[in-house]
mmCIF file of C-alpha atoms in Angstrom:
data_model
loop_
_atom_site.group_PDB
_atom_site.id
_atom_site.type_symbol
_atom_site.label_atom_id
_atom_site.label_comp_id
_atom_site.label_asym_id
_atom_site.label_seq_id
_atom_site.Cartn_x
_atom_site.Cartn_y
_atom_site.Cartn_z
ATOM 1 C CA MET A 206 28.866 -19.280 7.140
ATOM 2 C CA CYS A 207 29.173 -15.755 7.884
ATOM 3 C CA GLY A 208 32.540 -14.215 6.719
ATOM 4 C CA HIS A 209 33.625 -17.450 4.861
ATOM 5 C CA LYS A 210 34.260 -17.090 1.444
ATOM 6 C CA SER A 211 32.150 -19.152 -1.035
ATOM 7 C CA GLY A 212 30.665 -20.213 2.259
ATOM 8 C CA SER A 213 27.475 -21.738 0.202
ATOM 9 C CA GLU A 214 29.516 -24.006 -1.821
ATOM 10 C CA ALA A 215 31.142 -25.289 1.486
ATOM 11 C CA ALA A 216 27.806 -25.917 2.904
ATOM 12 C CA ILE A 217 26.639 -27.701 -0.536
ATOM 13 C CA HIS A 218 29.611 -29.917 -0.493
ATOM 14 C CA ALA A 219 29.552 -30.889 3.393
ATOM 15 C CA MET A 220 25.745 -31.959 2.844
ATOM 16 C CA LYS A 221 26.364 -33.757 -0.549
ATOM 17 C CA ALA A 222 28.818 -35.974 1.602
ATOM 18 C CA MET A 223 26.706 -36.367 4.562
ATOM 19 C CA TYR A 224 24.029 -37.471 2.394
ATOM 20 C CA GLU A 225 26.145 -39.900 0.664
ATOM 21 C CA ASN A 226 27.467 -41.154 3.724
ATOM 22 C CA ASN A 227 26.143 -45.111 4.557
ATOM 23 C CA ASP A 228 25.436 -43.867 7.984
ATOM 24 C CA THR A 229 23.133 -40.964 6.899
ATOM 25 C CA ASP A 230 19.341 -42.030 6.444
ATOM 26 C CA ALA A 231 17.934 -38.769 5.216
ATOM 27 C CA VAL A 232 18.778 -34.836 4.775
ATOM 28 C CA LEU A 233 16.392 -32.366 6.153
ATOM 29 C CA LEU A 234 16.135 -29.025 4.215
ATOM 30 C CA VAL A 235 14.466 -26.290 6.225
ATOM 31 C CA ASP A 236 13.649 -22.697 5.335
ATOM 32 C CA ALA A 237 11.846 -19.990 7.451
ATOM 33 C CA GLU A 238 8.792 -17.826 7.183
ATOM 34 C CA ASN A 239 9.870 -14.566 6.288
ATOM 35 C CA ALA A 240 12.982 -14.885 7.833
ATOM 36 C CA PHE A 241 14.941 -11.410 7.556
ATOM 37 C CA ASN A 242 11.904 -9.561 8.618
ATOM 38 C CA SER A 243 11.353 -11.863 11.378
ATOM 39 C CA LEU A 244 14.557 -11.919 13.204
ATOM 40 C CA ASN A 245 14.270 -11.113 16.728
ATOM 41 C CA ARG A 246 15.854 -7.584 16.934
ATOM 42 C CA LYS A 247 16.120 -7.507 21.004
ATOM 43 C CA ALA A 248 17.936 -10.854 20.423
ATOM 44 C CA PHE A 249 20.396 -10.167 17.730
ATOM 45 C CA LEU A 250 21.445 -6.660 19.236
ATOM 46 C CA HIS A 251 22.419 -8.480 22.872
ATOM 47 C CA ASN A 252 24.090 -11.437 21.072
ATOM 48 C CA ILE A 253 25.949 -9.316 18.362
ATOM 49 C CA GLY A 254 27.578 -7.168 21.195
ATOM 50 C CA ILE A 255 29.139 -10.448 22.700
ATOM 51 C CA THR A 256 29.919 -12.631 19.588
ATOM 52 C CA CYS A 257 30.990 -10.164 17.180
ATOM 53 C CA PRO A 258 31.641 -6.554 19.178
ATOM 54 C CA VAL A 259 33.512 -4.742 16.069
ATOM 55 C CA ILE A 260 30.295 -4.309 14.555
ATOM 56 C CA ALA A 261 28.117 -3.910 17.683
ATOM 57 C CA ILE A 262 28.074 -0.202 18.082
ATOM 58 C CA PHE A 263 27.557 0.501 14.229
ATOM 59 C CA VAL A 264 24.277 -2.196 14.380
ATOM 60 C CA ARG A 265 23.218 -0.942 17.694
ATOM 61 C CA ASN A 266 23.067 2.865 16.278
ATOM 62 C CA SER A 267 21.352 1.571 13.225
ATOM 63 C CA TYR A 268 18.817 -0.930 15.067
ATOM 64 C CA THR A 269 17.944 0.460 18.292
ATOM 65 C CA VAL A 270 15.067 2.721 17.463
ATOM 66 C CA PRO A 271 12.801 1.332 14.433
ATOM 67 C CA THR A 272 13.848 1.965 10.974
ATOM 68 C CA ARG A 273 11.828 4.375 8.700
ATOM 69 C CA LEU A 274 10.661 2.690 5.395
ATOM 70 C CA PHE A 275 9.214 4.488 2.809
ATOM 71 C CA VAL A 276 6.643 3.050 0.560
ATOM 72 C CA ILE A 277 6.291 4.257 -3.158
ATOM 73 C CA GLY A 278 3.056 6.820 -2.873
ATOM 74 C CA GLY A 279 4.829 8.651 0.418
ATOM 75 C CA THR A 280 3.367 6.050 2.827
ATOM 76 C CA GLU A 281 5.904 5.169 5.821
ATOM 77 C CA ILE A 282 6.206 2.350 7.987
ATOM 78 C CA GLN A 283 8.291 1.401 10.839
ATOM 79 C CA SER A 284 10.406 -1.537 10.885
ATOM 80 C CA GLU A 285 10.965 -2.923 14.292
ATOM 81 C CA GLU A 286 11.863 -6.400 13.828
ATOM 82 C CA GLY A 287 14.389 -8.151 11.522
ATOM 83 C CA THR A 288 16.909 -6.536 9.501
ATOM 84 C CA THR A 289 16.194 -3.773 7.129
ATOM 85 C CA GLN A 290 15.667 -4.586 3.538
ATOM 86 C CA GLY A 291 18.678 -2.602 1.717
ATOM 87 C CA ASP A 292 21.127 -2.485 4.679
ATOM 88 C CA PRO A 293 24.466 -3.744 3.606
ATOM 89 C CA LEU A 294 25.077 -5.473 6.858
ATOM 90 C CA GLY A 295 21.758 -7.316 6.572
ATOM 91 C CA MET A 296 23.214 -10.577 5.766
ATOM 92 C CA ALA A 297 26.349 -10.134 8.450
ATOM 93 C CA ILE A 298 23.711 -9.333 11.289
ATOM 94 C CA TYR A 299 21.467 -12.213 10.001
ATOM 95 C CA ALA A 300 24.122 -14.610 10.233
ATOM 96 C CA ILE A 301 25.747 -13.835 13.313
ATOM 97 C CA GLY A 302 22.281 -13.061 15.305
ATOM 98 C CA THR A 303 21.522 -16.690 14.389
ATOM 99 C CA THR A 304 24.515 -17.983 15.502
ATOM 100 C CA PRO A 305 23.667 -18.956 19.100
ATOM 101 C CA LEU A 306 20.464 -20.473 17.537
ATOM 102 C CA LEU A 307 22.796 -22.921 15.749
ATOM 103 C CA ASP A 308 25.115 -23.446 18.822
ATOM 104 C CA LEU A 309 22.268 -24.402 20.669
ATOM 105 C CA LEU A 310 20.736 -26.758 18.113
ATOM 106 C CA ALA A 311 24.608 -28.318 17.862
ATOM 107 C CA GLU A 312 24.451 -28.909 21.723
ATOM 108 C CA SER A 313 21.057 -30.398 22.033
ATOM 109 C CA THR A 314 21.089 -32.755 19.157
ATOM 110 C CA GLU A 315 23.508 -35.179 17.683
ATOM 111 C CA GLU A 316 22.631 -34.694 13.936
ATOM 112 C CA ARG A 317 25.163 -32.795 11.725
ATOM 113 C CA GLU A 318 24.176 -29.593 10.102
ATOM 114 C CA THR A 319 25.246 -26.741 8.002
ATOM 115 C CA ALA A 320 23.621 -23.156 7.746
ATOM 116 C CA PHE A 321 23.414 -20.416 4.735
ATOM 117 C CA ALA A 322 21.251 -17.315 5.874
ATOM 118 C CA ASP A 323 17.692 -18.897 6.756
ATOM 119 C CA ASP A 324 18.436 -22.523 4.936
ATOM 120 C CA ILE A 325 19.493 -24.906 7.415
ATOM 121 C CA THR A 326 20.049 -28.343 6.855
ATOM 122 C CA ALA A 327 20.509 -31.315 8.868
ATOM 123 C CA ALA A 328 21.421 -35.262 8.387
ATOM 124 C CA GLY A 329 21.195 -38.065 10.024
ATOM 125 C CA LYS A 330 19.159 -40.933 11.097
ATOM 126 C CA ILE A 331 15.126 -40.758 10.805
ATOM 127 C CA ASP A 332 14.251 -40.412 14.392
ATOM 128 C CA GLY A 333 17.493 -38.175 15.277
ATOM 129 C CA LEU A 334 16.341 -35.743 12.380
ATOM 130 C CA ARG A 335 12.651 -35.704 13.904
ATOM 131 C CA LYS A 336 14.134 -35.024 17.315
ATOM 132 C CA TRP A 337 16.215 -32.344 15.583
ATOM 133 C CA TRP A 338 13.096 -30.546 13.730
ATOM 134 C CA ASP A 339 11.291 -30.605 17.223
ATOM 135 C CA GLU A 340 14.096 -28.739 19.151
ATOM 136 C CA LEU A 341 14.328 -26.050 15.934
ATOM 137 C CA THR A 342 10.930 -25.597 16.173
ATOM 138 C CA THR A 343 10.925 -24.857 20.003
ATOM 139 C CA ILE A 344 14.027 -22.988 20.140
ATOM 140 C CA GLY A 345 13.864 -20.917 16.720
ATOM 141 C CA PRO A 346 10.806 -18.581 17.332
ATOM 142 C CA PRO A 347 12.213 -16.880 20.163
ATOM 143 C CA PHE A 348 15.074 -16.093 18.106
ATOM 144 C CA GLY A 349 12.949 -14.915 15.283
ATOM 145 C CA TYR A 350 13.397 -17.957 13.206
ATOM 146 C CA PHE A 351 10.115 -19.606 12.455
ATOM 147 C CA PRO A 352 10.517 -23.043 10.428
ATOM 148 C CA LYS A 353 7.812 -23.407 7.633
ATOM 149 C CA PRO A 354 7.078 -27.045 7.122
ATOM 150 C CA SER A 355 5.644 -26.592 3.772
ATOM 151 C CA LYS A 356 8.798 -25.159 2.503
ATOM 152 C CA SER A 357 11.170 -27.730 4.179
ATOM 153 C CA TRP A 358 11.943 -30.975 2.430
ATOM 154 C CA LEU A 359 12.924 -34.369 3.687
ATOM 155 C CA ILE A 360 15.228 -36.441 1.165
ATOM 156 C CA VAL A 361 15.555 -39.779 2.131
ATOM 157 C CA LYS A 362 16.917 -42.725 0.976
ATOM 158 C CA PRO A 363 14.393 -45.577 -0.586
ATOM 159 C CA GLU A 364 14.884 -48.116 2.002
ATOM 160 C CA ARG A 365 14.028 -45.568 4.674
ATOM 161 C CA TYR A 366 10.663 -43.839 3.305
ATOM 162 C CA ASP A 367 8.275 -45.815 5.052
ATOM 163 C CA GLU A 368 10.121 -45.298 8.344
ATOM 164 C CA ALA A 369 10.182 -41.479 7.186
ATOM 165 C CA VAL A 370 6.545 -40.941 6.455
ATOM 166 C CA ALA A 371 5.721 -42.214 10.008
ATOM 167 C CA MET A 372 8.252 -40.729 12.024
ATOM 168 C CA PHE A 373 7.356 -37.181 10.098
ATOM 169 C CA ASN A 374 3.560 -37.621 10.292
ATOM 170 C CA GLY A 375 1.695 -34.782 11.101
ATOM 171 C CA THR A 376 4.444 -32.064 10.533
ATOM 172 C CA ASN A 377 3.477 -31.073 6.910
ATOM 173 C CA ILE A 378 7.266 -31.576 5.759
ATOM 174 C CA GLN A 379 7.500 -32.460 2.174
ATOM 175 C CA ILE A 380 9.336 -35.803 1.904
ATOM 176 C CA SER A 381 10.952 -36.985 -1.317
ATOM 177 C CA LEU A 382 12.581 -40.030 -2.555
ATOM 178 C CA GLU A 383 13.845 -37.844 -5.583
ATOM 179 C CA GLY A 384 15.729 -34.874 -4.355
ATOM 180 C CA SER A 385 15.344 -30.959 -4.255
ATOM 181 C CA LYS A 386 16.935 -27.770 -4.655
ATOM 182 C CA HIS A 387 19.797 -26.839 -2.168
ATOM 183 C CA LEU A 388 21.565 -23.467 -2.200
ATOM 184 C CA GLY A 389 21.223 -23.378 -6.091
ATOM 185 C CA ALA A 390 22.806 -27.206 -6.396
ATOM 186 C CA VAL A 391 20.795 -30.073 -5.907
ATOM 187 C CA ILE A 392 20.517 -33.107 -3.150
ATOM 188 C CA GLY A 393 19.324 -36.229 -4.701
ATOM 189 C CA SER A 394 19.080 -38.932 -6.993
ATOM 190 C CA GLU A 395 20.943 -38.605 -10.442
ATOM 191 C CA ASN A 396 17.618 -38.616 -12.043
ATOM 192 C CA PHE A 397 16.251 -35.650 -10.141
ATOM 193 C CA LYS A 398 19.744 -34.038 -11.050
ATOM 194 C CA ARG A 399 19.429 -34.458 -14.723
ATOM 195 C CA THR A 400 15.651 -33.127 -14.754
ATOM 196 C CA TYR A 401 16.686 -30.254 -12.509
ATOM 197 C CA LEU A 402 19.920 -29.525 -14.750
ATOM 198 C CA GLU A 403 17.959 -29.657 -18.122
ATOM 199 C CA GLU A 404 15.325 -27.122 -17.141
ATOM 200 C CA LYS A 405 18.174 -24.543 -15.935
ATOM 201 C CA VAL A 406 19.922 -25.154 -19.421
ATOM 202 C CA SER A 407 16.574 -24.565 -21.613
ATOM 203 C CA THR A 408 16.369 -21.489 -19.427
ATOM 204 C CA TRP A 409 19.897 -20.381 -19.952
ATOM 205 C CA VAL A 410 19.733 -21.123 -23.578
ATOM 206 C CA GLN A 411 16.922 -18.599 -24.143
ATOM 207 C CA GLU A 412 18.725 -16.042 -22.051
ATOM 208 C CA LEU A 413 21.852 -16.245 -23.889
ATOM 209 C CA THR A 414 19.935 -16.353 -27.418
ATOM 210 C CA LEU A 415 18.556 -12.858 -25.965
ATOM 211 C CA LEU A 416 21.717 -11.687 -24.668
ATOM 212 C CA SER A 417 23.199 -12.159 -28.080
ATOM 213 C CA LYS A 418 20.666 -10.215 -29.886
ATOM 214 C CA ILE A 419 21.337 -7.354 -27.561
ATOM 215 C CA ALA A 420 25.024 -7.918 -28.187
ATOM 216 C CA THR A 421 24.576 -6.778 -31.832
ATOM 217 C CA THR A 422 24.063 -3.450 -31.369
ATOM 218 C CA GLN A 423 25.249 -2.998 -27.743
ATOM 219 C CA PRO A 424 28.356 -5.021 -27.695
ATOM 220 C CA GLN A 425 30.201 -3.844 -24.974
ATOM 221 C CA ALA A 426 26.859 -3.685 -22.311
ATOM 222 C CA ALA A 427 26.256 -7.303 -23.293
ATOM 223 C CA TYR A 428 30.082 -8.681 -22.829
ATOM 224 C CA SER A 429 29.865 -6.407 -19.444
ATOM 225 C CA CYS A 430 26.725 -8.279 -18.625
ATOM 226 C CA PHE A 431 28.265 -12.080 -19.405
ATOM 227 C CA THR A 432 31.718 -11.406 -17.815
ATOM 228 C CA ALA A 433 30.777 -9.587 -14.702
ATOM 229 C CA GLY A 434 27.585 -11.511 -13.639
ATOM 230 C CA TYR A 435 26.087 -14.023 -16.177
ATOM 231 C CA GLN A 436 29.312 -16.473 -16.541
ATOM 232 C CA HIS A 437 29.293 -16.787 -12.628
ATOM 233 C CA LYS A 438 25.972 -18.529 -12.815
ATOM 234 C CA LEU A 439 27.533 -21.039 -14.942
ATOM 235 C CA THR A 440 30.680 -21.713 -12.746
ATOM 236 C CA TYR A 441 28.863 -21.809 -9.711
ATOM 237 C CA PHE A 442 27.120 -25.019 -11.270
ATOM 238 C CA LEU A 443 30.244 -26.578 -12.612
ATOM 239 C CA ARG A 444 31.758 -26.110 -8.722
ATOM 240 C CA THR A 445 28.660 -27.478 -7.182
ATOM 241 C CA ILE A 446 27.245 -30.096 -9.200
ATOM 242 C CA SER A 447 29.396 -33.020 -10.190
ATOM 243 C CA GLY A 448 29.034 -34.332 -13.546
ATOM 244 C CA CYS A 449 27.370 -31.256 -15.153
ATOM 245 C CA GLU A 450 29.439 -30.450 -18.117
ATOM 246 C CA GLU A 451 27.743 -32.528 -20.544
ATOM 247 C CA HIS A 452 24.519 -31.133 -19.929
ATOM 248 C CA LEU A 453 26.000 -27.329 -20.652
ATOM 249 C CA VAL A 454 26.531 -28.294 -24.293
ATOM 250 C CA PRO A 455 23.816 -26.316 -25.469
ATOM 251 C CA VAL A 456 24.836 -23.399 -23.451
ATOM 252 C CA ASP A 457 28.303 -23.667 -24.941
ATOM 253 C CA GLU A 458 26.686 -23.663 -28.857
ATOM 254 C CA VAL A 459 24.862 -20.357 -28.084
ATOM 255 C CA ILE A 460 28.152 -19.051 -26.630
ATOM 256 C CA ARG A 461 30.186 -19.717 -29.362
ATOM 257 C CA HIS A 462 27.837 -19.666 -32.633
ATOM 258 C CA LYS A 463 25.301 -16.831 -31.330
ATOM 259 C CA PHE A 464 27.071 -14.532 -28.765
ATOM 260 C CA ILE A 465 30.565 -14.637 -29.759
ATOM 261 C CA PRO A 466 29.814 -13.989 -33.328
ATOM 262 C CA ALA A 467 27.505 -11.036 -32.472
ATOM 263 C CA LEU A 468 30.109 -9.391 -30.204
ATOM 264 C CA THR A 469 32.884 -9.845 -33.291
ATOM 265 C CA GLY A 470 30.500 -8.344 -35.900
ATOM 266 C CA GLY A 471 29.580 -11.770 -37.211
ATOM 267 C CA HIS A 472 32.723 -13.208 -37.348
ATOM 268 C CA VAL A 473 32.854 -17.207 -36.491
ATOM 269 C CA VAL A 474 35.748 -18.075 -34.377
ATOM 270 C CA ASN A 475 37.846 -21.065 -34.470
ATOM 271 C CA GLU A 476 38.657 -23.153 -31.582
ATOM 272 C CA LEU A 477 42.228 -21.290 -31.206
ATOM 273 C CA GLU A 478 40.620 -18.097 -31.226
ATOM 274 C CA ARG A 479 38.189 -19.624 -28.740
ATOM 275 C CA GLN A 480 40.556 -20.340 -26.541
ATOM 276 C CA LEU A 481 41.963 -16.866 -26.621
ATOM 277 C CA LEU A 482 38.697 -15.286 -26.128
ATOM 278 C CA ALA A 483 38.127 -17.308 -23.054
ATOM 279 C CA LEU A 484 41.416 -16.106 -21.373
ATOM 280 C CA PRO A 485 40.484 -12.745 -18.733
ATOM 281 C CA PRO A 486 42.011 -9.432 -20.307
ATOM 282 C CA ARG A 487 45.153 -9.363 -17.783
ATOM 283 C CA LEU A 488 46.337 -12.789 -19.911
ATOM 284 C CA GLY A 489 45.612 -11.082 -22.957
ATOM 285 C CA GLY A 490 42.112 -12.351 -23.632
#
């Protein structure tokens, strides 16, 4: 997904469509152990020179020798593997550095897959997913990608559960009939989605209530916090989880009856004013 706008959203919608396909038995969500710090530096320096030469010289200058990391208290350590924490190009380097791994997976297996950062997801038949997992655990480590079974989930359809348990016996992969989080959204049953959203909304209500208290004395700071950051969390869920609008009603109530009055000095807005305030400044909001 490197270089693609809203790459995580594309991955979410693609995998959700695969899961809902009648030919799909399950979805396997894989996470890696200490991924960004474990990426094979020698391998990605070589691969980036071929796959993305436009940044190759910069990356080579930054990573040819161990990176100095300074720890509070005066200690210094050498970073010899992976990408450096805080590097603006760290995400791009990781994505490009793992592209050959994804290409090998696609060539050697028939399962459909998506990847975003260190989260790789595949969908297909139970036996095919087991072969895909075995292949990933074989070719991943040379690239510095170490799949962690305890952080990986197999989301399986009910009629395939027994087969999945038998096929993945001994892998330590967690198997679920309900669902799991996927890049901030969810894959799985409606019940799991409802429970997940209820937990999120409860947290958001508490956070927005606190932000409303801050807005009474620091309205500009609170407004900037909401418009430049917080609201994008809400719109992300609206774009990636279908049918979540009804679950967000408590959040809307806090915005309307607590947050906006805190910004406007206690004025309770009517519907027309609410619509006006919802507009961006460039449109007169």
